[in-house]
Short mmCIF file of C-alpha atoms and ligand atoms in Angstrom, two decimals:
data_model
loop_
_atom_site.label_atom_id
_atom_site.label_comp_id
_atom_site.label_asym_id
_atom_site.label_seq_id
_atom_site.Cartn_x
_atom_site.Cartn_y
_atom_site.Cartn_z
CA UNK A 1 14.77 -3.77 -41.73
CA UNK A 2 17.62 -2.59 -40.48
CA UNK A 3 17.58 1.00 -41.90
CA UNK A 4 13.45 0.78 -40.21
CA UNK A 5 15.28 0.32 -36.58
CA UNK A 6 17.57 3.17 -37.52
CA UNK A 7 14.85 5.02 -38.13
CA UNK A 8 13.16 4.62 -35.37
CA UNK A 9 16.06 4.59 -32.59
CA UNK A 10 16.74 8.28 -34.59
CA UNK A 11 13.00 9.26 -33.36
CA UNK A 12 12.92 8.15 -30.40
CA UNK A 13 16.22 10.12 -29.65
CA UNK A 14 14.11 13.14 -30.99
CA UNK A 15 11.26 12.84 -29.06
CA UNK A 16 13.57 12.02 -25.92
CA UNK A 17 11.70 13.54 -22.41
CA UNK A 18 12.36 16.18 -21.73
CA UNK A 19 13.26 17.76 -17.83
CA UNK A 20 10.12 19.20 -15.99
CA UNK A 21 9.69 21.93 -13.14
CA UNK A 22 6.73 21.78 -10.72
CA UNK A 23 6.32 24.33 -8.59
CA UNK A 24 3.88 22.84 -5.34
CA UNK A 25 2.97 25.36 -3.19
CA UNK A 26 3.44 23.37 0.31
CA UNK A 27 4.64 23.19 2.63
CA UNK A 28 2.65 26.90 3.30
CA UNK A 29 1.18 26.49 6.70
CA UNK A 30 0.23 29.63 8.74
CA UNK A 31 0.81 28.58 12.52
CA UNK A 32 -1.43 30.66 14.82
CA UNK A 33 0.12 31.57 17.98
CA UNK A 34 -2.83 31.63 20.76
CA UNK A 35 -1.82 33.17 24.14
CA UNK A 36 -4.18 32.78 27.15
CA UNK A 37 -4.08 33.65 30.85
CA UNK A 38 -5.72 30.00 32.24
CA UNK A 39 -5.70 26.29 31.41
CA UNK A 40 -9.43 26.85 31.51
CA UNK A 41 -9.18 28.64 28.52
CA UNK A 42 -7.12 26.08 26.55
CA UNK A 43 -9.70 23.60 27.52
CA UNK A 44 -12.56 25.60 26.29
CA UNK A 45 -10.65 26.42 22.69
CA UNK A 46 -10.50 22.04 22.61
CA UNK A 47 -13.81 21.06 23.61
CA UNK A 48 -15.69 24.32 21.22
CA UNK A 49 -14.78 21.38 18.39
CA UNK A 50 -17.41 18.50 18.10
CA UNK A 51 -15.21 16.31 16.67
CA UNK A 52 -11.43 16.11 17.67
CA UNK A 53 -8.67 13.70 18.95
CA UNK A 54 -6.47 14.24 22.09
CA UNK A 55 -3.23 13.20 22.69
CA UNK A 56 -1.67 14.06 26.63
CA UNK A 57 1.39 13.52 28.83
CA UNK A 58 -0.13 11.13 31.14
CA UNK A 59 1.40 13.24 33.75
CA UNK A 60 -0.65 15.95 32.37
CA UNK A 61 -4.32 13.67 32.89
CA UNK A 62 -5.08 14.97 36.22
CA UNK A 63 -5.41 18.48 35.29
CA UNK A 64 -7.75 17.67 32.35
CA UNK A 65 -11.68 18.09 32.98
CA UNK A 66 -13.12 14.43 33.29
CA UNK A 67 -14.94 14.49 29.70
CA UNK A 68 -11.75 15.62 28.22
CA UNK A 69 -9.68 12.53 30.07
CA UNK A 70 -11.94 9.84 29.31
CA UNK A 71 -11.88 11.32 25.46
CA UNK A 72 -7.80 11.58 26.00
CA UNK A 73 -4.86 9.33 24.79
CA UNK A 74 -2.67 9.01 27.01
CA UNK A 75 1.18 9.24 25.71
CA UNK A 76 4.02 7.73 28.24
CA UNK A 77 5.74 11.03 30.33
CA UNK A 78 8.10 12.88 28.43
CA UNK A 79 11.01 10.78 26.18
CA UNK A 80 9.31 7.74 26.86
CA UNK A 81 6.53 8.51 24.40
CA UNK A 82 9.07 9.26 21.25
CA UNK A 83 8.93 5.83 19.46
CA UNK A 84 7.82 3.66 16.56
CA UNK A 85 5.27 1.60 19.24
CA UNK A 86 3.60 5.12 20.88
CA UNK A 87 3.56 6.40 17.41
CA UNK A 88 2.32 3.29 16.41
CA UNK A 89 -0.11 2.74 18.86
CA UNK A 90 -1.54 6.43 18.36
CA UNK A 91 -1.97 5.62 14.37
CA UNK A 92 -4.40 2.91 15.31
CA UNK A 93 -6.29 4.46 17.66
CA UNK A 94 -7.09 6.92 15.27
CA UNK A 95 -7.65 4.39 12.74
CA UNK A 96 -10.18 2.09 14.86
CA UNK A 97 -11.84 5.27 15.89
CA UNK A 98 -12.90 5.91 12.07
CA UNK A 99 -10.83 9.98 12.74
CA UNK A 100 -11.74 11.95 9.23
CA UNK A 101 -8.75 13.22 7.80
CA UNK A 102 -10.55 16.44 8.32
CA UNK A 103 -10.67 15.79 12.16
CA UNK A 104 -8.39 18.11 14.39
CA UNK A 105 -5.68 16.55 16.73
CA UNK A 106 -4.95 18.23 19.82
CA UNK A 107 -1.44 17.39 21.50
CA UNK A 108 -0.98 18.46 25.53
CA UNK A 109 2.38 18.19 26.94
CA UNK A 110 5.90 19.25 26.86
CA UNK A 111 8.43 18.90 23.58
CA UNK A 112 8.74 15.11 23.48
CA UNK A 113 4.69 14.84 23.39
CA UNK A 114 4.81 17.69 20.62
CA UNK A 115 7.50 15.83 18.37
CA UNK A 116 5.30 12.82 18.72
CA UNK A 117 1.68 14.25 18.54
CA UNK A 118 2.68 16.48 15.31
CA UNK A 119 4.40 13.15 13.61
CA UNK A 120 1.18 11.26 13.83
CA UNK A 121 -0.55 13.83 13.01
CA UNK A 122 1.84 14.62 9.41
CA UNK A 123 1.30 10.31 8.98
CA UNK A 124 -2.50 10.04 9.63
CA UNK A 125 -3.89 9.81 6.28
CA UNK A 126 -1.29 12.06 4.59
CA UNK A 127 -2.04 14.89 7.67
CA UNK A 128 -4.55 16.19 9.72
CA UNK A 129 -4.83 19.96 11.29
CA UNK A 130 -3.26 20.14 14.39
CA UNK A 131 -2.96 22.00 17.10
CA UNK A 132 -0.22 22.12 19.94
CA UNK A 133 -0.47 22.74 23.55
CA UNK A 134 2.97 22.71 24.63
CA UNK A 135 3.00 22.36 28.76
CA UNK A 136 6.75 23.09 29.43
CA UNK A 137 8.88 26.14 29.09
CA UNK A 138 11.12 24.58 26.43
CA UNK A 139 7.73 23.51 24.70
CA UNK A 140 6.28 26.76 24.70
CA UNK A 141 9.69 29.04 23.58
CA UNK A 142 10.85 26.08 21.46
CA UNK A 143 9.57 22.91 20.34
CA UNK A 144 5.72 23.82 19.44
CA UNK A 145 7.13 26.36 16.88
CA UNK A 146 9.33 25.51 14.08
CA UNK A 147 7.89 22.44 12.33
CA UNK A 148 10.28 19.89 13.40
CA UNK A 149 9.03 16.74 14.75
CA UNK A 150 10.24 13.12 15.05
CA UNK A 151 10.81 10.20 17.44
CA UNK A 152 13.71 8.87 18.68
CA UNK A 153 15.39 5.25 17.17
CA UNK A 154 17.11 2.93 19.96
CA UNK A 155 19.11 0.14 19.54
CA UNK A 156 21.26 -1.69 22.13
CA UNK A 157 19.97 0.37 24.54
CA UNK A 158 21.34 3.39 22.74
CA UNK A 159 18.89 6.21 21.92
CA UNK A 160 19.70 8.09 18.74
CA UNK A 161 17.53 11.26 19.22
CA UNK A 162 15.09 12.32 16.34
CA UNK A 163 16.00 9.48 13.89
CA UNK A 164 12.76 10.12 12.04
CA UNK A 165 10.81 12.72 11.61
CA UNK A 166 9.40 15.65 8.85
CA UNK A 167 8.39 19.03 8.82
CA UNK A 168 4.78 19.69 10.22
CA UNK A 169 3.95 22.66 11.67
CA UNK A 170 1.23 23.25 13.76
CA UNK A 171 -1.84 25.28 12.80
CA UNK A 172 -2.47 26.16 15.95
CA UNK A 173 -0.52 26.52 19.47
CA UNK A 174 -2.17 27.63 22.27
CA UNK A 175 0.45 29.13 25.12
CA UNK A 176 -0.94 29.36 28.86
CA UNK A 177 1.72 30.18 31.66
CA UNK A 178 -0.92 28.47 34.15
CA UNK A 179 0.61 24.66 32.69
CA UNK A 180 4.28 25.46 34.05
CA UNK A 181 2.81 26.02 37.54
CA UNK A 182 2.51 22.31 38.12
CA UNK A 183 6.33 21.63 36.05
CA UNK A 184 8.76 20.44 38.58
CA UNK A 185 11.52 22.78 39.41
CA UNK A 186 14.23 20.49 37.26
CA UNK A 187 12.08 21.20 34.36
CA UNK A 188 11.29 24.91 34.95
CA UNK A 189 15.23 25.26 34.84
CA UNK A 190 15.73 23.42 32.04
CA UNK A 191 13.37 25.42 29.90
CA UNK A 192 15.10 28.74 31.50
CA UNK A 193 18.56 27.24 29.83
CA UNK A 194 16.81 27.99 26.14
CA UNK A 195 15.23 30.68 27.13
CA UNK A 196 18.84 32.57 28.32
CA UNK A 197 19.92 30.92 24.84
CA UNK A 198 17.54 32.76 22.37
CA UNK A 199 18.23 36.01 24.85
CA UNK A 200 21.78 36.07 24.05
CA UNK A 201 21.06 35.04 20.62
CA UNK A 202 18.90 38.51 20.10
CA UNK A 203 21.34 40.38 22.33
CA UNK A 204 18.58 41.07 24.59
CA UNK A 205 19.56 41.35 28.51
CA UNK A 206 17.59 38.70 30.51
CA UNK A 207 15.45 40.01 33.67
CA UNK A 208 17.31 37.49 35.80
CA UNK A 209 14.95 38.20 38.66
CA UNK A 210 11.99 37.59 37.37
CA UNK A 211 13.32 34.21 35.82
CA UNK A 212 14.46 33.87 39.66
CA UNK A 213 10.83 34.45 40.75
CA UNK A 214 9.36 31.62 38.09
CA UNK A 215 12.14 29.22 39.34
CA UNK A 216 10.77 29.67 42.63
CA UNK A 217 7.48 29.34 42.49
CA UNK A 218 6.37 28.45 38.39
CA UNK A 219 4.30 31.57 38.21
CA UNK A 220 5.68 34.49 35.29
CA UNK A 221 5.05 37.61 35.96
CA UNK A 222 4.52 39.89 33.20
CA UNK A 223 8.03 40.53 32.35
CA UNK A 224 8.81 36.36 32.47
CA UNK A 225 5.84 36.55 29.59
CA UNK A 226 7.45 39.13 27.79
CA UNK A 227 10.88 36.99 27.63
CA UNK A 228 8.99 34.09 26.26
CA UNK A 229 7.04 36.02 23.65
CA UNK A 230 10.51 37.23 22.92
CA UNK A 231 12.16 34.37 22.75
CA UNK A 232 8.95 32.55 20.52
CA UNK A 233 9.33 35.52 17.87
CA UNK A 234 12.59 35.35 18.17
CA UNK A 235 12.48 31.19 17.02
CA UNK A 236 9.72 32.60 14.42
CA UNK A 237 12.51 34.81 12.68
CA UNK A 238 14.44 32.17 12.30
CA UNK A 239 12.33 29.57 11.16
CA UNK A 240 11.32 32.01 8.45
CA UNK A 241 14.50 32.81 7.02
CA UNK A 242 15.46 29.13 6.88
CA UNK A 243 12.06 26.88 7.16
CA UNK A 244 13.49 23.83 6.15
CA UNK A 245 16.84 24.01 7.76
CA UNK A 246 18.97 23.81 4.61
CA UNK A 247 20.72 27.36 5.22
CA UNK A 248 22.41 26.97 7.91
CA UNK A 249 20.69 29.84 9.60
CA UNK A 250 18.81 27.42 11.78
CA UNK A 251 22.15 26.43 13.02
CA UNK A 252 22.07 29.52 15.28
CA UNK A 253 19.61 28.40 17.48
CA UNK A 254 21.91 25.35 18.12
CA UNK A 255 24.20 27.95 20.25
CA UNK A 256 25.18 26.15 23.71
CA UNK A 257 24.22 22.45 22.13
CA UNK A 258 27.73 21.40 20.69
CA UNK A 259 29.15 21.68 24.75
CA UNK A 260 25.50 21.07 25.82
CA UNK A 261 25.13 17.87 24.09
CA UNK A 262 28.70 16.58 25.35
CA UNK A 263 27.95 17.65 29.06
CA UNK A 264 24.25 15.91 28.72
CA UNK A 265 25.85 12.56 27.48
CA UNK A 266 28.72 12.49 29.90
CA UNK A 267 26.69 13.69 33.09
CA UNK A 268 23.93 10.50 31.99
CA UNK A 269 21.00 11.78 33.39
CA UNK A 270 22.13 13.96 36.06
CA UNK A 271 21.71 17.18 34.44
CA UNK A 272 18.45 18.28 31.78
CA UNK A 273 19.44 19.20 28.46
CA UNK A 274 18.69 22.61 29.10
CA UNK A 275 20.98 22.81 32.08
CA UNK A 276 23.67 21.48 30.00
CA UNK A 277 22.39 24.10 27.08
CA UNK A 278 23.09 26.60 29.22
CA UNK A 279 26.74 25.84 30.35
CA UNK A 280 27.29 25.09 26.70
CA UNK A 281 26.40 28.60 26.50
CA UNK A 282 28.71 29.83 28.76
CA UNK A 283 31.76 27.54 27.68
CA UNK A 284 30.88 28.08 23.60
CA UNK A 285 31.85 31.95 24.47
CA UNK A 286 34.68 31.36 26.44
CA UNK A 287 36.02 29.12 24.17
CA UNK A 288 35.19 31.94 21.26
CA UNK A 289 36.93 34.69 23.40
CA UNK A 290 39.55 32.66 24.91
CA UNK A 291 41.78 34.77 23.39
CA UNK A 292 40.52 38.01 24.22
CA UNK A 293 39.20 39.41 27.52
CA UNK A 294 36.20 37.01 29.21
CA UNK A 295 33.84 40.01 29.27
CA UNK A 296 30.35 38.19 27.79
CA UNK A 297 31.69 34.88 29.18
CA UNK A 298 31.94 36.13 32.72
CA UNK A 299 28.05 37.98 32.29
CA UNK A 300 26.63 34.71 31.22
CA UNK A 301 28.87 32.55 33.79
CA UNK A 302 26.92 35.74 36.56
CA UNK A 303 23.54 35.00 34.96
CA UNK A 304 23.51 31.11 35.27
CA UNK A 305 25.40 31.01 39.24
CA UNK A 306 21.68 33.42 39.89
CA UNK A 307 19.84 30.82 38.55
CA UNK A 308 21.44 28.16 40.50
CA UNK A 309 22.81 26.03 37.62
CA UNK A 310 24.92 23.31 38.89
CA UNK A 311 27.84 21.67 37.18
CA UNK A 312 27.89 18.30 37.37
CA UNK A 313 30.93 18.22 39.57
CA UNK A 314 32.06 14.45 39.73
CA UNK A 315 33.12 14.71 36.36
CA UNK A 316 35.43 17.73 36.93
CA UNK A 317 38.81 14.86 35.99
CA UNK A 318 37.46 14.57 32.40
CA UNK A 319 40.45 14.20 29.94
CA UNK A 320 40.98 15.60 26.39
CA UNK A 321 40.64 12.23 25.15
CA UNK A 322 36.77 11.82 27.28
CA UNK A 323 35.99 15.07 26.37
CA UNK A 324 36.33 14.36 22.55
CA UNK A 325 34.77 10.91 22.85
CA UNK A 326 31.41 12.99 24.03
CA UNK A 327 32.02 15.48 20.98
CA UNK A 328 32.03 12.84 18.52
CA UNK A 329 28.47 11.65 19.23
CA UNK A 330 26.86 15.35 18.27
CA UNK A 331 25.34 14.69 15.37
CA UNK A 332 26.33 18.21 14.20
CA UNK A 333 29.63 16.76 13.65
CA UNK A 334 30.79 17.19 10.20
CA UNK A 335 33.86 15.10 9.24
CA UNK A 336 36.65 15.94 11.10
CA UNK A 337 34.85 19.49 12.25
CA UNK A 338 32.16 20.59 15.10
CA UNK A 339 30.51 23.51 14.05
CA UNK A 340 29.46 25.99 16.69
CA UNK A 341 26.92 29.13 16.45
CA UNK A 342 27.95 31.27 18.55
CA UNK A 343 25.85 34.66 19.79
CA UNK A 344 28.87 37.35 21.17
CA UNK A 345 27.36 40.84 21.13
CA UNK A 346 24.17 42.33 20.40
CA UNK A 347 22.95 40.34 17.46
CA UNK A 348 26.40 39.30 16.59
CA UNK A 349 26.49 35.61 15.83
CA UNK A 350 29.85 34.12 14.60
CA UNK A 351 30.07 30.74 13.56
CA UNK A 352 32.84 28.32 14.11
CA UNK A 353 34.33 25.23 12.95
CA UNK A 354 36.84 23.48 15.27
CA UNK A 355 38.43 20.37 15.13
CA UNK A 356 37.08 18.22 17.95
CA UNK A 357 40.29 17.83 19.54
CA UNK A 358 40.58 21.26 20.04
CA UNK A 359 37.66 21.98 21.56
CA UNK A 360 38.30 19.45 23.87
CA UNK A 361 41.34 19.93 25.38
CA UNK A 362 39.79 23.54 25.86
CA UNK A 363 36.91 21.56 27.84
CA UNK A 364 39.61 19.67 29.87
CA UNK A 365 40.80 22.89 30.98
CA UNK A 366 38.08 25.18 31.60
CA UNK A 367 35.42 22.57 33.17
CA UNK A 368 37.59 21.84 36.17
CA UNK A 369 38.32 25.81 36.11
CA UNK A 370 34.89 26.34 36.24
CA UNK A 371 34.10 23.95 39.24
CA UNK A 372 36.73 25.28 41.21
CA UNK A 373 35.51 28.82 40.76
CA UNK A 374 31.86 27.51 41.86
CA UNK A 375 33.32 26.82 45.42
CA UNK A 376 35.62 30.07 45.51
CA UNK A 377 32.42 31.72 44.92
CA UNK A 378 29.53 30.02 45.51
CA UNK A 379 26.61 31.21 44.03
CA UNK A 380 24.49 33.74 46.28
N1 LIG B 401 10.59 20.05 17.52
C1 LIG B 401 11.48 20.92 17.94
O1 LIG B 401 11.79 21.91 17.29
C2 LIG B 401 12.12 20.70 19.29
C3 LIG B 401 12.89 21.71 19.86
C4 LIG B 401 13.43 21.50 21.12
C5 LIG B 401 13.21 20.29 21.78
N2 LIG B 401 12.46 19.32 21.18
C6 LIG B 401 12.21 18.05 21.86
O2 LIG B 401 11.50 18.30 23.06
C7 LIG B 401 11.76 17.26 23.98
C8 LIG B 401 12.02 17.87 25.36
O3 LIG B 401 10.87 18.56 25.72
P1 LIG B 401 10.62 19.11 27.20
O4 LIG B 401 11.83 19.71 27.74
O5 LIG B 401 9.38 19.91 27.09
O6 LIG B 401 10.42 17.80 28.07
P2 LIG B 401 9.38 16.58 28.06
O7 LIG B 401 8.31 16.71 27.07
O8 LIG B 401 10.23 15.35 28.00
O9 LIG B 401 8.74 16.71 29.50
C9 LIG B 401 9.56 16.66 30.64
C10 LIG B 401 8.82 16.09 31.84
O10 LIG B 401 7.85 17.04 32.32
C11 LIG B 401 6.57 16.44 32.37
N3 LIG B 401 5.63 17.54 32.16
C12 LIG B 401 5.37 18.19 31.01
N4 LIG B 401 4.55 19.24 31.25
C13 LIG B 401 4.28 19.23 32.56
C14 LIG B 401 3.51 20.07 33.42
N5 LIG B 401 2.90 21.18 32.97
N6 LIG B 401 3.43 19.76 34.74
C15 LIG B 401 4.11 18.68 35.23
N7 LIG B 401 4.87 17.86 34.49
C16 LIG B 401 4.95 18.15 33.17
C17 LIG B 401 6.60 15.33 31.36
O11 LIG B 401 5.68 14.32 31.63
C18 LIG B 401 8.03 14.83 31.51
O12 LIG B 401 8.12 13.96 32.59
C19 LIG B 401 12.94 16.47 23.45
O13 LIG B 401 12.47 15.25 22.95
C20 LIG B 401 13.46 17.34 22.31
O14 LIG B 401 14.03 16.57 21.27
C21 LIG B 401 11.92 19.51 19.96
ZN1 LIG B 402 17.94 22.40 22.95
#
């Protein structure tokens, strides 16, 4: 008996499984970029579909046509839509409304809508075709490209930003300067913070007067719309090269966010992310060339005082120790290091790992610096 177990403990060693390799061909998703001149036209593209589902930024519903808003669901302004109970609540909808898997969703409003339209859309039955129409600047250069989406986690009252999310790009995003007419002048500015970062990030010089125009009034003229398409092809390029953000060549286009996301948590509200994106921008160089002369620092530092970015001044008495409190909440931190992409000359992005600390006391130093120079020269 025993020599039978042998025997067959020997075999089954033999036949032991062996290690596979499957090669899936997803994700593969060609995302067609649609520009058009009105909302009108957007609308039209939607409604030439018998069968679709909408998702909009409620504070997007009164520019809809009526038959479009009654057919609409509408998703909480902004940040307040990226959770479990909107995404949630979206899910059923679908569900109770018998949507086919085959069944297009349409998503209208800035980034946070995006994020949250394009994860219900990956969830719903496994993932439906979707198309993106993002309503803000950021939206358009940014966060309807790419892939990424997710909603936020928060617990005691803290938000932890994209705690869950996948990879889903859109099929389709259709791009109409006419939405950013009605974006409040906060959020125009904001999107103009990204839009200097992919600039410097292709070592292209930004037509500061025509960004000056848009601030003014929300309408691009044509060289505005060149920028963006820039600045979209740009975020294409990288995406390409690194679709699943595992090379670390997406880490570029996180330029200005290692300062940016410090100066957003410690200002609490009184500054957008992409007003604290762009003084990251500014202080990310300095700190890079604080060694040499403050030639690109000073250009940028020209470029945001024309745009009217504002420090947020009150917290000008920061302290090393604040400062590094604020760092260690990035989530870009690894261990003991911050990394930092940093864009110095044309096309010429260095990357940089500093201990926290360091950059910190650097921040302790240079953001009162900075404050004081806004009121030697204020901006013209
Ligand atoms: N997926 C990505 O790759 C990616 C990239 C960057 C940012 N994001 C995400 O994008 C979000 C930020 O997006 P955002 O800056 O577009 O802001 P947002 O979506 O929060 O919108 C900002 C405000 O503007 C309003 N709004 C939007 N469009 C409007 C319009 N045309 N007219 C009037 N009001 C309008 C919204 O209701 C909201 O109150 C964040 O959640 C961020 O995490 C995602
Ligand atoms: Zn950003």
């Amino acid at each position: 008996m025993d020599k039978f177990f042998h025997a067959l403990r020997k075999f089954a060693r033999q036949r032991s499984v062996k290690d596979m390799e499957a090669n899936f061909p997803f994700p593969a998703v060609k995302t067609k970029l649609v520009f058009l001149p009105s909302r009108e036209n957007v609308f039209s593209r939607i409604t030439k579909s018998e069968k679709y589902s909408l998702l909009v930024d409620k504070n997007l519903l009164p520019h809809l046509p009526v038959k479009m808003r009654k057919r609409a669901f509408p998703l909480p302004g902004g940040e307040a839509c990226k959770n479990w109970k909107t995404l949630g609540a979206v899910l059923a909808w679908l569900a109770t409304k018998n949507t086919e898997r085959s069944e297009a969703l349409f998503v209208i409003g800035g980034g946070a809508a995006c994020d949250l339209g394009a994860l219900a859309a990956a969830l719903y039955r496994r993932g439906m075709p979707l198309t993106l129409v993002p309503t803000t600047l950021l939206a358009q250069l940014d966060a309807s490209v790419g892939g990424k989406c997710a909603v936020d986690f928060i617990e005691n009252k803290k938000r932890i930003k994209n705690f869950a999310g996948a990879f889903y790009p859109a099929n389709q995003v259709l791009i109409s300067p006419s939405f950013l007419e009605s974006l409040p002048a906060r959020e125009r500015r904001s999107g103009l913070g990204e839009l200097l970062k992919m600039l410097y990030l292709e070592g292209v010089e930004p037509d500061i007067a025509s960004m000056q125009l848009f601030l003014a009034n929300g309408k691009m003229n044509a060289s505005m719309q060149r920028q963006v398409q820039r600045a979209i092809a740009a975020k294409i390029g990288f995406v390409r090269r690194d679709p699943l953000d595992t090379k670390r060549i997406r880490e570029a286009l996180n330029f200005g966010h290692t300062v940016g996301h410090a100066l957003e948590s410690m200002a609490g509200g009184e500054i957008s992310h992409g007003e604290a994106v762009a003084f990251g921008l500014f202080f990310e160089v300095a700190f890079a060339e604080s060694k040499r002369e403050l030639l690109i620092a000073q250009r940028v530092y020209g470029d945001l005082m024309r745009l009217q970015f504002r420090l947020p001044e009150k917290h000008g008495s920061m302290k090393g120790k604040d400062w590094e409190r604020h760092f260690l909440g990035d989530k870009k931190m690894n261990k003991s290091k911050l990394a930092m992409s940093i864009a110095l000359a044309k096309g010429k992005i260095i990357r940089l790992e500093v201990a926290p600390n360091q950059l910190a006391q650097f921040m302790a130093r240079a953001f009162p610096a900075l404050v004081q120079l806004g009121k030697v020269h204020p901006p013209a």
